[in-house]
CSV table of C-alpha atoms in Angstrom, one decimal:
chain,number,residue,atom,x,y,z
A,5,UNK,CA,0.0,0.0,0.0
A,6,UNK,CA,2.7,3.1,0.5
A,7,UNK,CA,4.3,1.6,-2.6
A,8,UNK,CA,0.9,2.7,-4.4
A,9,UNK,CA,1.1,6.0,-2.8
A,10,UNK,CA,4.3,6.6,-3.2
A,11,UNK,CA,3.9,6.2,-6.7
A,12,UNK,CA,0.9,8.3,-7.1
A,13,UNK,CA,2.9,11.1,-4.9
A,14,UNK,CA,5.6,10.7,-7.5
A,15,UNK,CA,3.5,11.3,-10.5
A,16,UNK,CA,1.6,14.5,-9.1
A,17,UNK,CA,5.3,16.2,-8.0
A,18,UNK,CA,6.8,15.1,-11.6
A,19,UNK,CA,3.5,16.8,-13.4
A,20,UNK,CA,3.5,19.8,-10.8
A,21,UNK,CA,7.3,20.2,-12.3
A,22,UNK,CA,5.4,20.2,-16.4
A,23,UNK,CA,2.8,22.7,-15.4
A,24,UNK,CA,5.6,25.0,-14.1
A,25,UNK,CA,7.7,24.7,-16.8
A,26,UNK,CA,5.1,24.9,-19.2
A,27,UNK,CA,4.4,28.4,-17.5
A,28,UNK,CA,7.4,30.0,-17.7
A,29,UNK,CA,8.9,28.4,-20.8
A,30,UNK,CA,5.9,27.2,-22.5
A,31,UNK,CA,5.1,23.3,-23.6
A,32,UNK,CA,8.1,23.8,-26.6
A,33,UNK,CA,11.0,23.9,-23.7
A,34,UNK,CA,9.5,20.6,-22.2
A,35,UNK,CA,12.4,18.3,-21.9
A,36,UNK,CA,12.6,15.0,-19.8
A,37,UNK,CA,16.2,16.3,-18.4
A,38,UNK,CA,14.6,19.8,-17.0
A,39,UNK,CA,11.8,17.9,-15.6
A,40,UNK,CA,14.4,15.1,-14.0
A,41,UNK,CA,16.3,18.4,-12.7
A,42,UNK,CA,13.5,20.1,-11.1
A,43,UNK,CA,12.3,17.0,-9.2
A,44,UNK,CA,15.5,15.9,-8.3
A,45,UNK,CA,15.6,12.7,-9.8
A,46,UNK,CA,17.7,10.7,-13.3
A,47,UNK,CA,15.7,10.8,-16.4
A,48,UNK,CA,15.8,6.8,-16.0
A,49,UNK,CA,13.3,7.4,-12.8
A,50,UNK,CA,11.2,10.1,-15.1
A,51,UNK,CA,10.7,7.2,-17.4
A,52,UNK,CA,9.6,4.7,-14.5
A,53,UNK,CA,6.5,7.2,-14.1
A,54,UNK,CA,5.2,7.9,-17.4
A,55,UNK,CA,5.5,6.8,-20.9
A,56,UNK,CA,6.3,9.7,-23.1
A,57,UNK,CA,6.1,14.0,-22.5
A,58,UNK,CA,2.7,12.8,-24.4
A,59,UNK,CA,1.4,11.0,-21.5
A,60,UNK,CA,3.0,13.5,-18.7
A,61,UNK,CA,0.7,16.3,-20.8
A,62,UNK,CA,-2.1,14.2,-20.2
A,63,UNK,CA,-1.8,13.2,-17.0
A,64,UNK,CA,-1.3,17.0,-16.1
A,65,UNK,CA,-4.4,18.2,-18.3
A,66,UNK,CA,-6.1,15.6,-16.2
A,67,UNK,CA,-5.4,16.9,-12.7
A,68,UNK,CA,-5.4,20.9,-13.7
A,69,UNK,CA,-8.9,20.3,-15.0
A,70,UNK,CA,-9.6,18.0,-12.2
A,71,UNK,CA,-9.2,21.2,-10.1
A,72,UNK,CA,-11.3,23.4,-12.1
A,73,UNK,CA,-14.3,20.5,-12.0
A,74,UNK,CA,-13.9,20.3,-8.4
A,75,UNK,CA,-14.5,24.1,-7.9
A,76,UNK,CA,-17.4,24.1,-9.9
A,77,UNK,CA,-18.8,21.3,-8.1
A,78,UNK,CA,-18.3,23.1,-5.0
A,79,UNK,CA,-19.9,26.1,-6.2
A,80,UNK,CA,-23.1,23.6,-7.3
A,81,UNK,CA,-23.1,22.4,-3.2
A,82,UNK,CA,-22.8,25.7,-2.1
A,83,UNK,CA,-25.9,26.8,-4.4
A,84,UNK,CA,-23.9,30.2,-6.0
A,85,UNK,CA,-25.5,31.5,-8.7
A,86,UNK,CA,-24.5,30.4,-12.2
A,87,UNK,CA,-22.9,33.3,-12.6
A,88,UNK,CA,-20.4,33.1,-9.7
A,89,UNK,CA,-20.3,29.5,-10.7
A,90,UNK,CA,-18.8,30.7,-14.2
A,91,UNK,CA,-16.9,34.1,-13.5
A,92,UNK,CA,-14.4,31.0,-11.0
A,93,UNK,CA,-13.3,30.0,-14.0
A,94,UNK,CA,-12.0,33.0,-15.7
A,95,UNK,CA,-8.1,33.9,-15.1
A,96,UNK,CA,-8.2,36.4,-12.9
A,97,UNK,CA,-5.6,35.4,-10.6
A,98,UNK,CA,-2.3,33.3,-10.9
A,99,UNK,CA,-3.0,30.1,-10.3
A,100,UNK,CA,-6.2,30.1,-12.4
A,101,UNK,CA,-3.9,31.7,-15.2
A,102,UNK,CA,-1.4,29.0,-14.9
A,103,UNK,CA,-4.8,26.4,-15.6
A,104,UNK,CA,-5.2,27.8,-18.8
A,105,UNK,CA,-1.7,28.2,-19.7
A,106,UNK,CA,-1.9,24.2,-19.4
A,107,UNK,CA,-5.2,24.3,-21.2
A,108,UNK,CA,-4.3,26.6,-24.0
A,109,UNK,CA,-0.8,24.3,-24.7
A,110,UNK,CA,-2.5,21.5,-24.4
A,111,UNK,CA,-5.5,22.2,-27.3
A,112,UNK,CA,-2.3,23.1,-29.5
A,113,UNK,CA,-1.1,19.7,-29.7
A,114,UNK,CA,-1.6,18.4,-32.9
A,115,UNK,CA,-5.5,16.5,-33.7
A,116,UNK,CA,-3.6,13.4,-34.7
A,117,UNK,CA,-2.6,12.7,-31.2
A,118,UNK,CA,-5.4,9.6,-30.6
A,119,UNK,CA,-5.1,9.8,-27.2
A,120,UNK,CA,-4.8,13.3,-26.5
A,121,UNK,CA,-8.2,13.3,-27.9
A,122,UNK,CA,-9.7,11.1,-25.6
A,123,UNK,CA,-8.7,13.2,-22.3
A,124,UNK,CA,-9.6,16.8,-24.8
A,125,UNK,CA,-12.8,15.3,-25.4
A,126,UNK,CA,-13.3,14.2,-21.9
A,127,UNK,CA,-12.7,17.4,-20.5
A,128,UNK,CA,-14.5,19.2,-22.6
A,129,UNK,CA,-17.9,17.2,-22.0
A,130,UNK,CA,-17.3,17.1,-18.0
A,131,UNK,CA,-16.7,20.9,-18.6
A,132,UNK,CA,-20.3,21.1,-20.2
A,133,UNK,CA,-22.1,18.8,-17.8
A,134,UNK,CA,-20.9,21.0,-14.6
A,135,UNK,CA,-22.4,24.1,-16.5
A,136,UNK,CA,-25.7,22.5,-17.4
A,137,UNK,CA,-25.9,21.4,-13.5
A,138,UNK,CA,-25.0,25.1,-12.6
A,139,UNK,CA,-27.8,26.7,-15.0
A,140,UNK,CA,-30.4,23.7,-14.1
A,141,UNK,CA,-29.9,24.9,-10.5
A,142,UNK,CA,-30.7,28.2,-11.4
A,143,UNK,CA,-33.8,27.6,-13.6
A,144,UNK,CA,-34.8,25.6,-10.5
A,145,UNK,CA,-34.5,28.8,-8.4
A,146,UNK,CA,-36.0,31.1,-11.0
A,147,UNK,CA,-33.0,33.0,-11.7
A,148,UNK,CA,-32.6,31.9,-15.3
A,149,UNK,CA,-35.5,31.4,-17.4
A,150,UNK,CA,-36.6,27.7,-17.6
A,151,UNK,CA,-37.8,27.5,-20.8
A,152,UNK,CA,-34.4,27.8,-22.4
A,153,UNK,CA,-32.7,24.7,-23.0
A,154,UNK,CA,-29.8,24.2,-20.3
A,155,UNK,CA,-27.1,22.4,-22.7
A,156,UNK,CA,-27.4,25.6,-24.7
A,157,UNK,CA,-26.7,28.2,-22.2
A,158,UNK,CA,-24.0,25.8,-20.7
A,159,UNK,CA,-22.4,25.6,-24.4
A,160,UNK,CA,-22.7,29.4,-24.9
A,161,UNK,CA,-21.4,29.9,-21.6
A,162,UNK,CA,-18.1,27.7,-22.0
A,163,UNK,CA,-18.1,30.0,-25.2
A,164,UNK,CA,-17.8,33.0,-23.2
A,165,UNK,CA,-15.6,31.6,-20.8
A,166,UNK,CA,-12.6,30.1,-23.1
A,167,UNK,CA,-12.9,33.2,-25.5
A,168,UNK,CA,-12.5,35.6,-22.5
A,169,UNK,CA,-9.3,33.4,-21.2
A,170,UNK,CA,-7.9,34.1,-25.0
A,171,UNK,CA,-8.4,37.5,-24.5
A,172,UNK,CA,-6.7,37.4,-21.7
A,173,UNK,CA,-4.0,35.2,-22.9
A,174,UNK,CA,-3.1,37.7,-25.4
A,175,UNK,CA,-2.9,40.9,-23.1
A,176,UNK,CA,-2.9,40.1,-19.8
A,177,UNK,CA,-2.5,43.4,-19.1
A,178,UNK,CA,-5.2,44.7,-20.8
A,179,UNK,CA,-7.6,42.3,-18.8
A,180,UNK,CA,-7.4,43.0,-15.0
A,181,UNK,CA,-10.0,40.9,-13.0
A,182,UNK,CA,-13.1,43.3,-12.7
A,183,UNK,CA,-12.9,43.9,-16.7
A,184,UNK,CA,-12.5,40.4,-17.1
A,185,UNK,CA,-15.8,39.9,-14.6
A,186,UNK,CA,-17.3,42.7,-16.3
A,187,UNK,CA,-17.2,41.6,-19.7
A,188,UNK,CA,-18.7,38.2,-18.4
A,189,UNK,CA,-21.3,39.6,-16.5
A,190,UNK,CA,-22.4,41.1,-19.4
A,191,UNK,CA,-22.4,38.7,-22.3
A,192,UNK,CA,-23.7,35.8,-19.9
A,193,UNK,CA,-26.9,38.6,-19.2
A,194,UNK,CA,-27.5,38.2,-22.8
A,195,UNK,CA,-27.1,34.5,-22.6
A,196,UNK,CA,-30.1,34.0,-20.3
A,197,UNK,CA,-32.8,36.4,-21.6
B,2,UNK,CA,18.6,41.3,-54.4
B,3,UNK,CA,18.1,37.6,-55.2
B,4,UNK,CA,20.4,37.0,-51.9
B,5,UNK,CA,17.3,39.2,-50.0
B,6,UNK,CA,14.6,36.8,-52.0
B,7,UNK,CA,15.9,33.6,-51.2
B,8,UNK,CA,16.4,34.5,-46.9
B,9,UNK,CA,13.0,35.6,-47.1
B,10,UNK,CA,11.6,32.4,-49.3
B,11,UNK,CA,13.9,30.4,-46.8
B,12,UNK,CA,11.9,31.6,-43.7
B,13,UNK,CA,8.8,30.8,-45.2
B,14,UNK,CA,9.7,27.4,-46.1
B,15,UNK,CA,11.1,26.9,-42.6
B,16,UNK,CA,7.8,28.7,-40.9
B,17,UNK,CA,6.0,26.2,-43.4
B,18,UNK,CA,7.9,23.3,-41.6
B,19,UNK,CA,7.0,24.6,-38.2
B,20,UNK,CA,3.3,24.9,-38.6
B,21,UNK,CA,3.4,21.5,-40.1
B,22,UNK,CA,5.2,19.7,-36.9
B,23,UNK,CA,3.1,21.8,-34.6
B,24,UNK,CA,-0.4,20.4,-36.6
B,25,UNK,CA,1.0,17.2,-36.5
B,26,UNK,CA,2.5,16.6,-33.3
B,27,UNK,CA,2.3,19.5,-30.9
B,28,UNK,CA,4.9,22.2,-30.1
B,29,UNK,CA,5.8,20.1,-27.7
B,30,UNK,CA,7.5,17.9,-30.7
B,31,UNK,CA,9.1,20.3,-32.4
B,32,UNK,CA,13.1,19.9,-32.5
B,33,UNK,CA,15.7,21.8,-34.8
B,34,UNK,CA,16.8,18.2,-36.3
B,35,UNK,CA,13.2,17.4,-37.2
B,36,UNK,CA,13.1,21.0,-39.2
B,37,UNK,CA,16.5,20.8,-40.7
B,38,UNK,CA,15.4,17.3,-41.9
B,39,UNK,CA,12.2,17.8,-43.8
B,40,UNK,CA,13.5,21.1,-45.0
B,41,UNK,CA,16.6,19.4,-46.4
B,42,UNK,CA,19.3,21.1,-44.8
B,43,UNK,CA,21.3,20.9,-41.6
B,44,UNK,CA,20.8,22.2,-38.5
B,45,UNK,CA,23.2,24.9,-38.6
B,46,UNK,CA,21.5,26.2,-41.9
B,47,UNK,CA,19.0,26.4,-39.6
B,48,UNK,CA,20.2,28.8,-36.6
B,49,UNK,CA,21.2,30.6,-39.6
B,50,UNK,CA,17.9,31.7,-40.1
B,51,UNK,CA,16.4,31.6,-36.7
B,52,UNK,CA,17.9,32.4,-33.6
B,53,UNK,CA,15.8,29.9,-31.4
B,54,UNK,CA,12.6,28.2,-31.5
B,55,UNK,CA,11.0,31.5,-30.0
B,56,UNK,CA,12.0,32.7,-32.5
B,57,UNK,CA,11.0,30.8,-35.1
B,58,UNK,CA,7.7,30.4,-33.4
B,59,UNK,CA,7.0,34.6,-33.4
B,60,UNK,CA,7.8,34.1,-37.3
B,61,UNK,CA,5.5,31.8,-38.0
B,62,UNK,CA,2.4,33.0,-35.5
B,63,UNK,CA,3.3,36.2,-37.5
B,64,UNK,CA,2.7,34.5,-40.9
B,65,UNK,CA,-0.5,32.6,-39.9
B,66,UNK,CA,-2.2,35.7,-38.7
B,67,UNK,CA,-1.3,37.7,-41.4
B,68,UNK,CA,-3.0,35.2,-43.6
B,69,UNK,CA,-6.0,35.5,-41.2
B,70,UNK,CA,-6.2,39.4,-41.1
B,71,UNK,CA,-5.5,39.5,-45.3
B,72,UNK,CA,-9.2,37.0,-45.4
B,73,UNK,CA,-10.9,39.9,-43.0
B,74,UNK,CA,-9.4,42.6,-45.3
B,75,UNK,CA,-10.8,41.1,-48.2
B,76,UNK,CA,-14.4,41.1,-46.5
B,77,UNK,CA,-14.2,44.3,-45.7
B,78,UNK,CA,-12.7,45.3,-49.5
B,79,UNK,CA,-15.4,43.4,-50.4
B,80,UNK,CA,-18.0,44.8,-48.5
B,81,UNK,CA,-19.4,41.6,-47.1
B,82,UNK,CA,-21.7,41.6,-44.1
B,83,UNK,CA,-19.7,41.5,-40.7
B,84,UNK,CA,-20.8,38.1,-39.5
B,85,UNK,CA,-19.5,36.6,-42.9
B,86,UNK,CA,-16.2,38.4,-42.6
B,87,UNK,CA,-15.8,36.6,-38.8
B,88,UNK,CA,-17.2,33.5,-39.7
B,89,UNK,CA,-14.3,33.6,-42.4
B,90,UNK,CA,-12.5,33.1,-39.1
B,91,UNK,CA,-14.0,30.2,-38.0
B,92,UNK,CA,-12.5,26.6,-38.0
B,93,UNK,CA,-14.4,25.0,-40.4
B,94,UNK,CA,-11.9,23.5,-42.5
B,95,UNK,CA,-8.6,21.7,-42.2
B,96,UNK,CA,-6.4,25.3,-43.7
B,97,UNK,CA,-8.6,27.2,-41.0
B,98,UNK,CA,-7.9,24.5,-38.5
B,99,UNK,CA,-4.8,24.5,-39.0
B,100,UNK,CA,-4.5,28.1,-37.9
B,101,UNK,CA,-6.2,27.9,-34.9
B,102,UNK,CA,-3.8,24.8,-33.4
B,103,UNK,CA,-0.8,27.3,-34.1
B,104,UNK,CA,-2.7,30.0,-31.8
B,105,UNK,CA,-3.3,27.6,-29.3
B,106,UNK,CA,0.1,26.5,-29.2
B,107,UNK,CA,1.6,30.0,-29.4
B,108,UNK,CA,-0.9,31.1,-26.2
B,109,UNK,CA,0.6,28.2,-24.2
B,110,UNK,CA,3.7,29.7,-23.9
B,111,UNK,CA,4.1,31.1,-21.0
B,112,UNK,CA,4.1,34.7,-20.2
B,113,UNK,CA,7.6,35.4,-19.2
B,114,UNK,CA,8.7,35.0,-22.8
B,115,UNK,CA,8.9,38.7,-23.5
B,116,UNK,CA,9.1,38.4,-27.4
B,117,UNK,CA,6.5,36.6,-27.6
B,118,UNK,CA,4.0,38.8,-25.5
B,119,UNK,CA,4.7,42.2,-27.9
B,120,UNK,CA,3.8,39.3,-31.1
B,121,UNK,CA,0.6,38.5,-28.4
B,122,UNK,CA,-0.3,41.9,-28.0
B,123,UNK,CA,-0.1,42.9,-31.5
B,124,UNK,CA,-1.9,39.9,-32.7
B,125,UNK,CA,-5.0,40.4,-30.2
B,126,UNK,CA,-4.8,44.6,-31.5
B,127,UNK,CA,-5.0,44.1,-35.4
B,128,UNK,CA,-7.7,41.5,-35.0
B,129,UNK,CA,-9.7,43.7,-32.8
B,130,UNK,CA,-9.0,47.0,-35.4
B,131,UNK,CA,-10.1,44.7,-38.2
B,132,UNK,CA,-13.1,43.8,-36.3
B,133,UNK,CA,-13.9,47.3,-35.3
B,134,UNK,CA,-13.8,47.8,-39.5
B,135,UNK,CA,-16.1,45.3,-40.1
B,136,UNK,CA,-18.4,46.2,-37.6
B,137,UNK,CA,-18.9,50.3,-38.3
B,138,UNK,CA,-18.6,49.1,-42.1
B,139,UNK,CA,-22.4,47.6,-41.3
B,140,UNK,CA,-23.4,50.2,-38.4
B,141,UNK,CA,-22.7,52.4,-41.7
B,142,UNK,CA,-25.3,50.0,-43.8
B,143,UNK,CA,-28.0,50.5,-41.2
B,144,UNK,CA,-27.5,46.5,-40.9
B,145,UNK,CA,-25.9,47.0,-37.2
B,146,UNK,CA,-27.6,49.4,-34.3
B,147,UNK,CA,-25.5,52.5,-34.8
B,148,UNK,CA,-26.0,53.5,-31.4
B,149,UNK,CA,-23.6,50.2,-29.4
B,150,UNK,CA,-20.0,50.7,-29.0
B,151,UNK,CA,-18.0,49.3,-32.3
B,152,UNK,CA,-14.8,48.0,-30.0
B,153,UNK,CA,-17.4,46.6,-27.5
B,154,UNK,CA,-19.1,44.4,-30.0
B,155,UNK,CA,-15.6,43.7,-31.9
B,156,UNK,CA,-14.3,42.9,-28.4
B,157,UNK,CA,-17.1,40.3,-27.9
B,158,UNK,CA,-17.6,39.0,-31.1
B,159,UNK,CA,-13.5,38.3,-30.9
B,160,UNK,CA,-14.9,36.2,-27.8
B,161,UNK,CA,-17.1,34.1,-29.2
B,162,UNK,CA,-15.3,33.3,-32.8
B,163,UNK,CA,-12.3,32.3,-30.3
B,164,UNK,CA,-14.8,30.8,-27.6
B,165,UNK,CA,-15.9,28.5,-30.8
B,166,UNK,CA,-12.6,27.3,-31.5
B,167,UNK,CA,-11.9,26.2,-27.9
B,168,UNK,CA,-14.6,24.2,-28.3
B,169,UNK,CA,-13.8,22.9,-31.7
B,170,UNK,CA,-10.2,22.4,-30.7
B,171,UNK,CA,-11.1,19.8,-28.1
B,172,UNK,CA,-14.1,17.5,-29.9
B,173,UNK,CA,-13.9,18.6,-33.6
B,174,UNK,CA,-15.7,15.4,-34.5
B,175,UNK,CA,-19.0,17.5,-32.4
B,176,UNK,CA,-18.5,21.3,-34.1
B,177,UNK,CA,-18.6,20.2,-38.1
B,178,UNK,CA,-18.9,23.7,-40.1
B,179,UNK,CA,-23.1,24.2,-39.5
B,180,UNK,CA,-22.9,23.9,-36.4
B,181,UNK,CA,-19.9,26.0,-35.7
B,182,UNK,CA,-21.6,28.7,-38.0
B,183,UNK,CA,-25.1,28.3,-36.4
B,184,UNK,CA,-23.8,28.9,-33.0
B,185,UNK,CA,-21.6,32.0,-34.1
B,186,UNK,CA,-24.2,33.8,-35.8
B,187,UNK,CA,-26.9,33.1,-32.7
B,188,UNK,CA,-24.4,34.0,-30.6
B,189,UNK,CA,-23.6,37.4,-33.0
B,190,UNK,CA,-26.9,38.4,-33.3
B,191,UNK,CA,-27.7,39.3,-29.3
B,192,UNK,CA,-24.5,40.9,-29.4
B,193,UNK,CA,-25.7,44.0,-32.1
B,194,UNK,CA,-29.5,43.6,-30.8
């Protein structure tokens, strides 16, 4: 049993080390030698973990979005609106800017990367699901009109949402967190009219 | 002269190269050997004509958008209708694709890179000023209210046609070209109600 947690331990500190360097150097500088470095290991051990920089990608897509999902489920158990549900998302601090550093590098790799596609697709449909709970919950309260169709807001939402973080991506500067929240607030008013 | 023609033709060829790898494999793939090899020349030819990957990334972001903005310059030449100059923008086939992963890979670098933020920055600008064309081109027309803000609904149609490609980027198999279109132009037409 600590062998198994050991192990697991192992691969969250190796893919901790990708989602740093992937900040600061972007998904390009990723090499097994800088990641054996940072955790203070040989590349032999780096290879004991994972597969391929393929498979440490996905296993650190995995856990960054695992983060995400589990703040938007606690925003559904805490009964926020959908709107404080959403505007969580949005990068307006550093460590939700480094999730979407990982997200944005991680939609650049290539389509023909079969298993890349299974996690991409994965995340994008437990992505959707959390926002149709978080707009059911609302049309429930009669905060968001329940005649519109919930998979439709949730999809024009996550529209909202990712185009915002490119936005952002682009000029950080330009997007401080209250235009950021703003700009959200506004588009997801029109959303659910 | 000629000398002047063939660096430039070089670049392109090597820019060509880079897209390619980055479509195929990721930017996570990309390695000076592999480029020197399908462009038939040795690495050192190479540095030659780049002084890093960041380098040759910049150069080749710089060439995809350019091809992007010359499509929206030709709708607004042409006088089309601002949603058909954005939906020009949107991925709905493998050329347009294409451009989008090369984004996506370029916004996953991370923000340190200080080249790469002024290439960012001017990037996110000349798409919004094109935009901001298309849009008073049709407030002009009497086809969009004449009263809203052009860089406001630039701003947020530059949200959703990137929102849409997120989305696309992770199930394309979901978002073939109706859909994608449908959604934009539901999605467009609150934002000039």
């Amino acid at each position: 049993m600590p062998k198994k947690v050991d192990h697991d331990e192992r691969r969250q500190s190796i893919s901790d080390v990708v989602a740093d360097i992937v900040f600061e150097s972007g998904v390009e500088a990723l090499t097994i030698r800088d990641i054996a470095q940072r955790v203070g290991c040989s590349p032999s051990v780096i290879s004991h973990y994972f597969n391929s920089k393929l498979d440490m990608l996905i296993f650190t897509h995995r856990q960054v979005r695992g983060r995400a999902e589990k703040g938007l489920q606690r925003a559904i158990d805490n009964a926020l609106s959908a709107s404080d549900g959403f505007e969580r998302l949005l990068p307006v601090d550093e460590p939700r800017w480094r999730d979407w550093y990982t997200w944005f590098a991680f939609w650049g790799v290539g389509p023909d990367q079969e298993t890349m596609n299974e996690e991409r697709i994965a995340a994008s449909s437990d992505a959707t699901n959390l926002f149709i709970q978080l707009v059911e919950a609302d049309q429930r309260r009669g905060r968001i009109n329940p005649t519109l169709s919930p998979i439709e807001v949730a999809l024009e939402t996550q529209t909202v949402v990712n185009g915002i973080a490119t936005l952002v991506a682009q000029s950080p500067s330009e997007w401080p967190a209250e235009r950021q929240i703003a700009h959200f607030r506004k588009m997801f008013a029109r959303i659910v009219i």
